[in-house]
Amino acid sequence: MAEELIVNSTASKVEKYKLLIPQIKALVSSESDLIANLSNIAAALKQGMGFFWVGFYIVKNDELVLGPFQGPIACTRIQKGKGVCGTTWEQKETIIVENVDEFPNHIACSSDSKSEIVLPAFKVNEVALILDVDSDKLSDFDEIDQKYLEKLMKIIEGML
Ligand code: SME
């Protein structure tokens, strides 16, 4: 696919996701390389949703290692149970953090990050990677983000 992503920056969050998810599905359908696809997904989420930071951490040898992302530089390795990402990995479920300063274990990669949503993707019942989205606004993520980003994680699981 070489055509440009269609984006409507004035649409509601639901409308943005509804426009974006089918495009992401089409984008990854013709490519089998995981890193190439995760790279384009990170870019599409940044461009389509206007997120502050969006990226993947991949489970490698009992650590999360930074994968494709868009936004400011980030920490490269996260241990299980550490930070929002390591806690999502340990608990095997989506975590929404309304105020990162109130999350006991939060790892601050950027002082501009104020709220966060982290979702796991599974391969044979084990977490294989996580998606981390950060906002520079407090309480920026809700059940709408969870619903549509969990749909995206299912698309990603199909590539694992
Ligand atoms: N805040 C995350 C670390 C990753 S960065 O935000 C990109 C955490 O607490 O796990």
GROMACS .gro file of N, CA and C and ligand atoms in nm:
model
  490
    1MET      N    1   0.086  -0.120   0.000
    1MET     CA    2   0.000   0.000   0.000
    1MET      C    3   0.088   0.123   0.000
    2ALA      N    4   0.060   0.214  -0.089
    2ALA     CA    5   0.141   0.335  -0.097
    2ALA      C    6   0.057   0.459  -0.076
    3GLU      N    7  -0.075   0.442  -0.082
    3GLU     CA    8  -0.159   0.563  -0.069
    3GLU      C    9  -0.153   0.616   0.074
    4GLU      N   10  -0.198   0.741   0.089
    4GLU     CA   11  -0.188   0.805   0.220
    4GLU      C   12  -0.300   0.764   0.314
    5LEU      N   13  -0.270   0.774   0.443
    5LEU     CA   14  -0.371   0.748   0.545
    5LEU      C   15  -0.476   0.859   0.538
    6ILE      N   16  -0.605   0.818   0.547
    6ILE     CA   17  -0.711   0.919   0.551
    6ILE      C   18  -0.737   0.954   0.696
    7VAL      N   19  -0.726   1.082   0.729
    7VAL     CA   20  -0.738   1.129   0.868
    7VAL      C   21  -0.841   1.241   0.873
    8ASN      N   22  -0.925   1.239   0.979
    8ASN     CA   23  -1.017   1.351   1.001
    8ASN      C   24  -0.990   1.406   1.141
    9SER      N   25  -0.908   1.509   1.148
    9SER     CA   26  -0.861   1.557   1.279
    9SER      C   27  -0.971   1.629   1.358
   10THR      N   28  -1.082   1.664   1.292
   10THR     CA   29  -1.189   1.732   1.365
   10THR      C   30  -1.300   1.635   1.409
   11ALA      N   31  -1.287   1.507   1.372
   11ALA     CA   32  -1.390   1.408   1.408
   11ALA      C   33  -1.382   1.374   1.556
   12SER      N   34  -1.489   1.309   1.607
   12SER     CA   35  -1.489   1.261   1.745
   12SER      C   36  -1.391   1.144   1.757
   13LYS      N   37  -1.358   1.108   1.880
   13LYS     CA   38  -1.265   0.997   1.903
   13LYS      C   39  -1.318   0.868   1.840
   14VAL      N   40  -1.447   0.841   1.859
   14VAL     CA   41  -1.506   0.719   1.802
   14VAL      C   42  -1.492   0.720   1.650
   15GLU      N   43  -1.526   0.834   1.589
   15GLU     CA   44  -1.517   0.844   1.443
   15GLU      C   45  -1.374   0.827   1.395
   16LYS      N   46  -1.279   0.882   1.470
   16LYS     CA   47  -1.138   0.866   1.431
   16LYS      C   48  -1.099   0.719   1.433
   17TYR      N   49  -1.137   0.648   1.540
   17TYR     CA   50  -1.105   0.505   1.547
   17TYR      C   51  -1.174   0.429   1.434
   18LYS      N   52  -1.301   0.463   1.406
   18LYS     CA   53  -1.376   0.392   1.301
   18LYS      C   54  -1.316   0.414   1.163
   19LEU      N   55  -1.255   0.529   1.143
   19LEU     CA   56  -1.188   0.559   1.017
   19LEU      C   57  -1.053   0.487   1.010
   20LEU      N   58  -0.987   0.480   1.126
   20LEU     CA   59  -0.849   0.432   1.130
   20LEU      C   60  -0.835   0.279   1.130
   21ILE      N   61  -0.916   0.210   1.211
   21ILE     CA   62  -0.893   0.066   1.230
   21ILE      C   63  -0.902  -0.013   1.097
   22PRO      N   64  -1.003   0.011   1.013
   22PRO     CA   65  -1.005  -0.063   0.885
   22PRO      C   66  -0.884  -0.031   0.797
   23GLN      N   67  -0.835   0.092   0.805
   23GLN     CA   68  -0.716   0.128   0.726
   23GLN      C   69  -0.594   0.053   0.777
   24ILE      N   70  -0.584   0.040   0.909
   24ILE     CA   71  -0.471  -0.035   0.966
   24ILE      C   72  -0.481  -0.182   0.925
   25LYS      N   73  -0.603  -0.236   0.928
   25LYS     CA   74  -0.624  -0.376   0.889
   25LYS      C   75  -0.575  -0.398   0.745
   26ALA      N   76  -0.612  -0.305   0.658
   26ALA     CA   77  -0.572  -0.316   0.517
   26ALA      C   78  -0.420  -0.299   0.502
   27LEU      N   79  -0.367  -0.208   0.581
   27LEU     CA   80  -0.224  -0.176   0.575
   27LEU      C   81  -0.137  -0.298   0.607
   28VAL      N   82  -0.179  -0.375   0.708
   28VAL     CA   83  -0.095  -0.488   0.751
   28VAL      C   84  -0.127  -0.618   0.675
   29SER      N   85  -0.237  -0.617   0.601
   29SER     CA   86  -0.281  -0.743   0.538
   29SER      C   87  -0.186  -0.790   0.428
   30SER      N   88  -0.112  -0.697   0.368
   30SER     CA   89  -0.026  -0.734   0.256
   30SER      C   90   0.121  -0.750   0.297
   31GLU      N   91   0.147  -0.743   0.428
   31GLU     CA   92   0.287  -0.753   0.475
   31GLU      C   93   0.295  -0.856   0.588
   32SER      N   94   0.395  -0.942   0.584
   32SER     CA   95   0.404  -1.047   0.687
   32SER      C   96   0.509  -1.016   0.794
   33ASP      N   97   0.592  -0.914   0.774
   33ASP     CA   98   0.697  -0.886   0.871
   33ASP      C   99   0.639  -0.808   0.990
   34LEU      N  100   0.657  -0.864   1.110
   34LEU     CA  101   0.597  -0.807   1.230
   34LEU      C  102   0.648  -0.665   1.258
   35ILE      N  103   0.778  -0.645   1.251
   35ILE     CA  104   0.835  -0.513   1.285
   35ILE      C  105   0.790  -0.407   1.184
   36ALA      N  106   0.784  -0.446   1.057
   36ALA     CA  107   0.734  -0.351   0.955
   36ALA      C  108   0.591  -0.312   0.987
   37ASN      N  109   0.509  -0.410   1.023
   37ASN     CA  110   0.369  -0.381   1.052
   37ASN      C  111   0.352  -0.299   1.180
   38LEU      N  112   0.426  -0.334   1.286
   38LEU     CA  113   0.416  -0.257   1.411
   38LEU      C  114   0.462  -0.113   1.388
   39SER      N  115   0.560  -0.095   1.303
   39SER     CA  116   0.610   0.040   1.272
   39SER      C  117   0.501   0.124   1.206
   40ASN      N  118   0.434   0.065   1.108
   40ASN     CA  119   0.327   0.139   1.041
   40ASN      C  120   0.206   0.160   1.133
   41ILE      N  121   0.180   0.064   1.221
   41ILE     CA  122   0.067   0.080   1.314
   41ILE      C  123   0.096   0.197   1.410
   42ALA      N  124   0.219   0.203   1.461
   42ALA     CA  125   0.256   0.314   1.551
   42ALA      C  126   0.239   0.447   1.478
   43ALA      N  127   0.286   0.452   1.353
   43ALA     CA  128   0.275   0.576   1.276
   43ALA      C  129   0.129   0.611   1.248
   44ALA      N  130   0.049   0.511   1.212
   44ALA     CA  131  -0.093   0.535   1.181
   44ALA      C  132  -0.167   0.584   1.305
   45LEU      N  133  -0.136   0.528   1.423
   45LEU     CA  134  -0.202   0.571   1.546
   45LEU      C  135  -0.163   0.715   1.582
   46LYS      N  136  -0.037   0.747   1.564
   46LYS     CA  137   0.010   0.883   1.594
   46LYS      C  138  -0.058   0.983   1.500
   47GLN      N  139  -0.057   0.946   1.372
   47GLN     CA  140  -0.112   1.037   1.269
   47GLN      C  141  -0.265   1.046   1.279
   48GLY      N  142  -0.329   0.932   1.298
   48GLY     CA  143  -0.475   0.927   1.293
   48GLY      C  144  -0.543   0.974   1.421
   49MET      N  145  -0.477   0.950   1.535
   49MET     CA  146  -0.538   0.985   1.663
   49MET      C  147  -0.472   1.106   1.728
   50GLY      N  148  -0.354   1.142   1.680
   50GLY     CA  149  -0.283   1.257   1.737
   50GLY      C  150  -0.224   1.230   1.874
   51PHE      N  151  -0.191   1.102   1.902
   51PHE     CA  152  -0.136   1.068   2.034
   51PHE      C  153   0.001   1.133   2.056
   52PHE      N  154   0.032   1.159   2.183
   52PHE     CA  155   0.161   1.219   2.220
   52PHE      C  156   0.275   1.119   2.200
   53TRP      N  157   0.256   0.999   2.252
   53TRP     CA  158   0.355   0.891   2.235
   53TRP      C  159   0.280   0.761   2.214
   54VAL      N  160   0.321   0.684   2.117
   54VAL     CA  161   0.258   0.554   2.093
   54VAL      C  162   0.365   0.455   2.050
   55GLY      N  163   0.366   0.339   2.113
   55GLY     CA  164   0.467   0.242   2.073
   55GLY      C  165   0.448   0.106   2.136
   56PHE      N  166   0.534   0.015   2.095
   56PHE     CA  167   0.525  -0.124   2.139
   56PHE      C  168   0.646  -0.161   2.223
   57TYR      N  169   0.623  -0.246   2.322
   57TYR     CA  170   0.730  -0.314   2.395
   57TYR      C  171   0.710  -0.463   2.372
   58ILE      N  172   0.817  -0.529   2.332
   58ILE     CA  173   0.810  -0.671   2.294
   58ILE      C  174   0.874  -0.756   2.403
   59VAL      N  175   0.809  -0.866   2.441
   59VAL     CA  176   0.864  -0.957   2.542
   59VAL      C  177   0.983  -1.031   2.482
   60LYS      N  178   1.100  -1.012   2.545
   60LYS     CA  179   1.222  -1.080   2.499
   60LYS      C  180   1.300  -1.123   2.622
   61ASN      N  181   1.321  -1.252   2.640
   61ASN     CA  182   1.401  -1.304   2.753
   61ASN      C  183   1.360  -1.242   2.886
   62ASP      N  184   1.235  -1.252   2.922
   62ASP     CA  185   1.187  -1.205   3.053
   62ASP      C  186   1.198  -1.055   3.076
   63GLU      N  187   1.203  -0.978   2.969
   63GLU     CA  188   1.199  -0.831   2.978
   63GLU      C  189   1.109  -0.779   2.867
   64LEU      N  190   1.060  -0.656   2.887
   64LEU     CA  191   0.998  -0.585   2.776
   64LEU      C  192   1.106  -0.500   2.712
   65VAL      N  193   1.120  -0.511   2.581
   65VAL     CA  194   1.221  -0.434   2.509
   65VAL      C  195   1.149  -0.341   2.411
   66LEU      N  196   1.192  -0.215   2.408
   66LEU     CA  197   1.129  -0.115   2.321
   66LEU      C  198   1.126  -0.161   2.175
   67GLY      N  199   1.010  -0.148   2.115
   67GLY     CA  200   0.992  -0.182   1.974
   67GLY      C  201   0.958  -0.056   1.896
   68PRO      N  202   0.894  -0.072   1.780
   68PRO     CA  203   0.857   0.045   1.699
   68PRO      C  204   0.770   0.143   1.776
   69PHE      N  205   0.801   0.271   1.763
   69PHE     CA  206   0.724   0.374   1.834
   69PHE      C  207   0.729   0.504   1.758
   70GLN      N  208   0.641   0.598   1.800
   70GLN     CA  209   0.640   0.735   1.746
   70GLN      C  210   0.632   0.829   1.865
   71GLY      N  211   0.718   0.928   1.867
   71GLY     CA  212   0.719   1.024   1.977
   71GLY      C  213   0.857   1.039   2.034
   72PRO      N  214   0.867   1.107   2.149
   72PRO     CA  215   0.999   1.128   2.211
   72PRO      C  216   1.068   0.996   2.247
   73ILE      N  217   1.199   1.000   2.262
   73ILE     CA  218   1.274   0.879   2.298
   73ILE      C  219   1.220   0.822   2.429
   74ALA      N  220   1.237   0.691   2.445
   74ALA     CA  221   1.175   0.622   2.560
   74ALA      C  222   1.272   0.523   2.622
   75CYS      N  223   1.238   0.477   2.744
   75CYS     CA  224   1.322   0.376   2.809
   75CYS      C  225   1.317   0.246   2.728
   76THR      N  226   1.429   0.176   2.725
   76THR     CA  227   1.441   0.063   2.633
   76THR      C  228   1.400  -0.071   2.694
   77ARG      N  229   1.418  -0.085   2.827
   77ARG     CA  230   1.387  -0.215   2.889
   77ARG      C  231   1.303  -0.196   3.014
   78ILE      N  232   1.202  -0.280   3.030
   78ILE     CA  233   1.113  -0.273   3.147
   78ILE      C  234   1.096  -0.414   3.202
   79GLN      N  235   1.114  -0.428   3.334
   79GLN     CA  236   1.100  -0.560   3.399
   79GLN      C  237   0.953  -0.590   3.427
   80LYS      N  238   0.923  -0.719   3.437
   80LYS     CA  239   0.786  -0.763   3.468
   80LYS      C  240   0.744  -0.704   3.602
   81GLY      N  241   0.624  -0.647   3.607
   81GLY     CA  242   0.572  -0.589   3.731
   81GLY      C  243   0.613  -0.444   3.751
   82LYS      N  244   0.703  -0.392   3.669
   82LYS     CA  245   0.750  -0.253   3.684
   82LYS      C  246   0.674  -0.161   3.588
   83GLY      N  247   0.642  -0.044   3.638
   83GLY     CA  248   0.573   0.055   3.555
   83GLY      C  249   0.436   0.006   3.510
   84VAL      N  250   0.369   0.090   3.434
   84VAL     CA  251   0.237   0.053   3.384
   84VAL      C  252   0.252  -0.063   3.284
   85CYS      N  253   0.358  -0.057   3.204
   85CYS     CA  254   0.380  -0.160   3.101
   85CYS      C  255   0.408  -0.296   3.164
   86GLY      N  256   0.500  -0.298   3.261
   86GLY     CA  257   0.536  -0.425   3.326
   86GLY      C  258   0.420  -0.481   3.409
   87THR      N  259   0.335  -0.391   3.461
   87THR     CA  260   0.217  -0.436   3.538
   87THR      C  261   0.111  -0.494   3.444
   88THR      N  262   0.094  -0.433   3.328
   88THR     CA  263   0.001  -0.487   3.227
   88THR      C  264   0.045  -0.627   3.185
   89TRP      N  265   0.176  -0.642   3.165
   89TRP     CA  266   0.233  -0.773   3.128
   89TRP      C  267   0.201  -0.875   3.239
   90GLU      N  268   0.227  -0.836   3.363
   90GLU     CA  269   0.207  -0.928   3.476
   90GLU      C  270   0.059  -0.963   3.495
   91GLN      N  271  -0.026  -0.861   3.486
   91GLN     CA  272  -0.170  -0.882   3.513
   91GLN      C  273  -0.247  -0.930   3.391
   92LYS      N  274  -0.182  -0.926   3.274
   92LYS     CA  275  -0.241  -0.975   3.149
   92LYS      C  276  -0.372  -0.905   3.115
   93GLU      N  277  -0.382  -0.778   3.149
   93GLU     CA  278  -0.503  -0.703   3.111
   93GLU      C  279  -0.473  -0.555   3.090
   94THR      N  280  -0.564  -0.490   3.017
   94THR     CA  281  -0.549  -0.348   2.985
   94THR      C  282  -0.549  -0.265   3.113
   95ILE      N  283  -0.461  -0.166   3.119
   95ILE     CA  284  -0.460  -0.072   3.232
   95ILE      C  285  -0.473   0.070   3.177
   96ILE      N  286  -0.568   0.146   3.236
   96ILE     CA  287  -0.581   0.289   3.205
   96ILE      C  288  -0.536   0.366   3.328
   97VAL      N  289  -0.445   0.460   3.309
   97VAL     CA  290  -0.396   0.542   3.420
   97VAL      C  291  -0.435   0.687   3.391
   98GLU      N  292  -0.522   0.741   3.477
   98GLU     CA  293  -0.573   0.877   3.454
   98GLU      C  294  -0.469   0.983   3.488
   99ASN      N  295  -0.387   0.953   3.590
   99ASN     CA  296  -0.282   1.046   3.632
   99ASN      C  297  -0.158   0.964   3.667
  100VAL      N  298  -0.058   0.971   3.582
  100VAL     CA  299   0.060   0.884   3.601
  100VAL      C  300   0.130   0.910   3.735
  101ASP      N  301   0.117   1.031   3.789
  101ASP     CA  302   0.181   1.063   3.917
  101ASP      C  303   0.117   0.985   4.031
  102GLU      N  304  -0.004   0.933   4.008
  102GLU     CA  305  -0.073   0.858   4.113
  102GLU      C  306  -0.059   0.707   4.095
  103PHE      N  307   0.013   0.664   3.992
  103PHE     CA  308   0.037   0.521   3.973
  103PHE      C  309   0.169   0.490   4.041
  104PRO      N  310   0.167   0.407   4.148
  104PRO     CA  311   0.284   0.390   4.235
  104PRO      C  312   0.411   0.353   4.160
  105ASN      N  313   0.394   0.272   4.057
  105ASN     CA  314   0.508   0.210   3.991
  105ASN      C  315   0.548   0.278   3.861
  106HIS      N  316   0.484   0.390   3.830
  106HIS     CA  317   0.497   0.448   3.696
  106HIS      C  318   0.643   0.479   3.661
  107ILE      N  319   0.680   0.448   3.538
  107ILE     CA  320   0.815   0.481   3.488
  107ILE      C  321   0.801   0.603   3.398
  108ALA      N  322   0.862   0.714   3.438
  108ALA     CA  323   0.848   0.838   3.361
  108ALA      C  324   0.956   0.844   3.254
  109CYS      N  325   0.915   0.817   3.131
  109CYS     CA  326   1.008   0.831   3.018
  109CYS      C  327   1.014   0.976   2.974
  110SER      N  328   0.898   1.044   2.985
  110SER     CA  329   0.892   1.185   2.950
  110SER      C  330   0.812   1.257   3.058
  111SER      N  331   0.861   1.369   3.104
  111SER     CA  332   0.791   1.443   3.209
  111SER      C  333   0.662   1.505   3.155
  112ASP      N  334   0.645   1.507   3.023
  112ASP     CA  335   0.523   1.562   2.963
  112ASP      C  336   0.407   1.462   2.965
  113SER      N  337   0.439   1.336   2.991
  113SER     CA  338   0.333   1.233   2.989
  113SER      C  339   0.249   1.242   3.116
  114LYS      N  340   0.115   1.252   3.097
  114LYS     CA  341   0.026   1.274   3.212
  114LYS      C  342  -0.073   1.158   3.234
  115SER      N  343  -0.116   1.094   3.125
  115SER     CA  344  -0.205   0.978   3.139
  115SER      C  345  -0.166   0.875   3.034
  116GLU      N  346  -0.218   0.753   3.052
  116GLU     CA  347  -0.161   0.643   2.975
  116GLU      C  348  -0.262   0.528   2.964
  117ILE      N  349  -0.257   0.456   2.852
  117ILE     CA  350  -0.331   0.329   2.839
  117ILE      C  351  -0.233   0.225   2.785
  118VAL      N  352  -0.235   0.108   2.846
  118VAL     CA  353  -0.144   0.000   2.804
  118VAL      C  354  -0.226  -0.128   2.785
  119LEU      N  355  -0.204  -0.194   2.669
  119LEU     CA  356  -0.283  -0.313   2.635
  119LEU      C  357  -0.190  -0.428   2.595
  120PRO      N  358  -0.225  -0.550   2.637
  120PRO     CA  359  -0.143  -0.666   2.599
  120PRO      C  360  -0.191  -0.734   2.470
  121ALA      N  361  -0.099  -0.799   2.398
  121ALA     CA  362  -0.134  -0.889   2.288
  121ALA      C  363  -0.079  -1.027   2.322
  122PHE      N  364  -0.159  -1.129   2.299
  122PHE     CA  365  -0.125  -1.264   2.344
  122PHE      C  366  -0.087  -1.356   2.228
  123LYS      N  367   0.009  -1.444   2.260
  123LYS     CA  368   0.040  -1.556   2.170
  123LYS      C  369   0.034  -1.681   2.257
  124VAL      N  370  -0.053  -1.772   2.223
  124VAL     CA  371  -0.076  -1.894   2.303
  124VAL      C  372  -0.088  -1.862   2.452
  125ASN      N  373  -0.178  -1.774   2.485
  125ASN     CA  374  -0.212  -1.739   2.624
  125ASN      C  375  -0.102  -1.665   2.702
  126GLU      N  376   0.009  -1.635   2.639
  126GLU     CA  377   0.113  -1.556   2.706
  126GLU      C  378   0.123  -1.419   2.638
  127VAL      N  379   0.155  -1.317   2.716
  127VAL     CA  380   0.172  -1.183   2.659
  127VAL      C  381   0.298  -1.184   2.571
  128ALA      N  382   0.282  -1.145   2.446
  128ALA     CA  383   0.395  -1.143   2.352
  128ALA      C  384   0.448  -1.001   2.332
  129LEU      N  385   0.358  -0.904   2.343
  129LEU     CA  386   0.398  -0.763   2.333
  129LEU      C  387   0.289  -0.678   2.396
  130ILE      N  388   0.324  -0.552   2.421
  130ILE     CA  389   0.222  -0.459   2.471
  130ILE      C  390   0.225  -0.331   2.388
  131LEU      N  391   0.108  -0.269   2.382
  131LEU     CA  392   0.095  -0.136   2.319
  131LEU      C  393   0.083  -0.034   2.431
  132ASP      N  394   0.164   0.070   2.425
  132ASP     CA  395   0.160   0.178   2.525
  132ASP      C  396   0.125   0.308   2.454
  133VAL      N  397   0.021   0.377   2.503
  133VAL     CA  398  -0.013   0.508   2.447
  133VAL      C  399  -0.012   0.609   2.561
  134ASP      N  400   0.061   0.717   2.541
  134ASP     CA  401   0.073   0.821   2.644
  134ASP      C  402   0.011   0.951   2.594
  135SER      N  403  -0.046   1.027   2.688
  135SER     CA  404  -0.100   1.158   2.654
  135SER      C  405  -0.033   1.265   2.740
  136ASP      N  406  -0.026   1.385   2.686
  136ASP     CA  407   0.027   1.496   2.766
  136ASP      C  408  -0.087   1.567   2.841
  137LYS      N  409  -0.208   1.505   2.838
  137LYS     CA  410  -0.322   1.558   2.915
  137LYS      C  411  -0.365   1.455   3.019
  138LEU      N  412  -0.415   1.502   3.133
  138LEU     CA  413  -0.468   1.412   3.236
  138LEU      C  414  -0.596   1.345   3.186
  139SER      N  415  -0.622   1.224   3.232
  139SER     CA  416  -0.748   1.151   3.205
  139SER      C  417  -0.788   1.153   3.058
  140ASP      N  418  -0.693   1.125   2.971
  140ASP     CA  419  -0.722   1.135   2.827
  140ASP      C  420  -0.776   1.004   2.768
  141PHE      N  421  -0.770   0.895   2.845
  141PHE     CA  422  -0.812   0.765   2.791
  141PHE      C  423  -0.930   0.709   2.869
  142ASP      N  424  -1.021   0.643   2.797
  142ASP     CA  425  -1.140   0.589   2.861
  142ASP      C  426  -1.179   0.458   2.793
  143GLU      N  427  -1.302   0.413   2.819
  143GLU     CA  428  -1.346   0.283   2.766
  143GLU      C  429  -1.359   0.285   2.614
  144ILE      N  430  -1.370   0.402   2.553
  144ILE     CA  431  -1.372   0.409   2.405
  144ILE      C  432  -1.235   0.368   2.351
  145ASP      N  433  -1.129   0.424   2.411
  145ASP     CA  434  -0.994   0.387   2.367
  145ASP      C  435  -0.972   0.237   2.391
  146GLN      N  436  -1.016   0.191   2.507
  146GLN     CA  437  -0.997   0.050   2.541
  146GLN      C  438  -1.067  -0.039   2.438
  147LYS      N  439  -1.191  -0.006   2.403
  147LYS     CA  440  -1.268  -0.087   2.307
  147LYS      C  441  -1.199  -0.096   2.171
  148TYR      N  442  -1.160   0.020   2.117
  148TYR     CA  443  -1.104   0.019   1.982
  148TYR      C  444  -0.960  -0.030   1.980
  149LEU      N  445  -0.883   0.003   2.084
  149LEU     CA  446  -0.745  -0.044   2.085
  149LEU      C  447  -0.740  -0.195   2.112
  150GLU      N  448  -0.839  -0.248   2.186
  150GLU     CA  449  -0.844  -0.394   2.203
  150GLU      C  450  -0.878  -0.463   2.071
  151LYS      N  451  -0.960  -0.398   1.987
  151LYS     CA  452  -0.985  -0.452   1.850
  151LYS      C  453  -0.852  -0.455   1.773
  152LEU      N  454  -0.775  -0.349   1.788
  152LEU     CA  455  -0.645  -0.343   1.721
  152LEU      C  456  -0.552  -0.454   1.771
  153MET      N  457  -0.555  -0.481   1.902
  153MET     CA  458  -0.468  -0.586   1.956
  153MET      C  459  -0.506  -0.722   1.897
  154LYS      N  460  -0.634  -0.742   1.867
  154LYS     CA  461  -0.677  -0.869   1.803
  154LYS      C  462  -0.617  -0.879   1.662
  155ILE      N  463  -0.613  -0.766   1.592
  155ILE     CA  464  -0.551  -0.765   1.458
  155ILE      C  465  -0.403  -0.801   1.472
  156ILE      N  466  -0.338  -0.742   1.573
  156ILE     CA  467  -0.196  -0.768   1.596
  156ILE      C  468  -0.174  -0.915   1.633
  157GLU      N  469  -0.262  -0.970   1.715
  157GLU     CA  470  -0.248  -1.111   1.755
  157GLU      C  471  -0.253  -1.203   1.633
  158GLY      N  472  -0.327  -1.161   1.531
  158GLY     CA  473  -0.332  -1.239   1.407
  158GLY      C  474  -0.199  -1.243   1.332
  159MET      N  475  -0.108  -1.154   1.369
  159MET     CA  476   0.023  -1.148   1.303
  159MET      C  477   0.131  -1.221   1.385
  160LEU      N  478   0.097  -1.263   1.508
  160LEU     CA  479   0.200  -1.320   1.597
  160LEU      C  480   0.217  -1.470   1.575
  161SME     N1  481   0.529   0.497   3.140
  161SME     C1  482   0.558   0.359   3.105
  161SME     C2  483   0.694   0.344   3.047
  161SME     C3  484   0.699   0.357   2.899
  161SME     S1  485   0.692   0.514   2.845
  161SME     O1  486   0.582   0.586   2.896
  161SME     C4  487   0.706   0.527   2.684
  161SME     C5  488   0.541   0.271   3.226
  161SME     O2  489   0.520   0.319   3.338
  161SME     O3  490   0.549   0.149   3.208
   0.00000   0.00000   0.00000
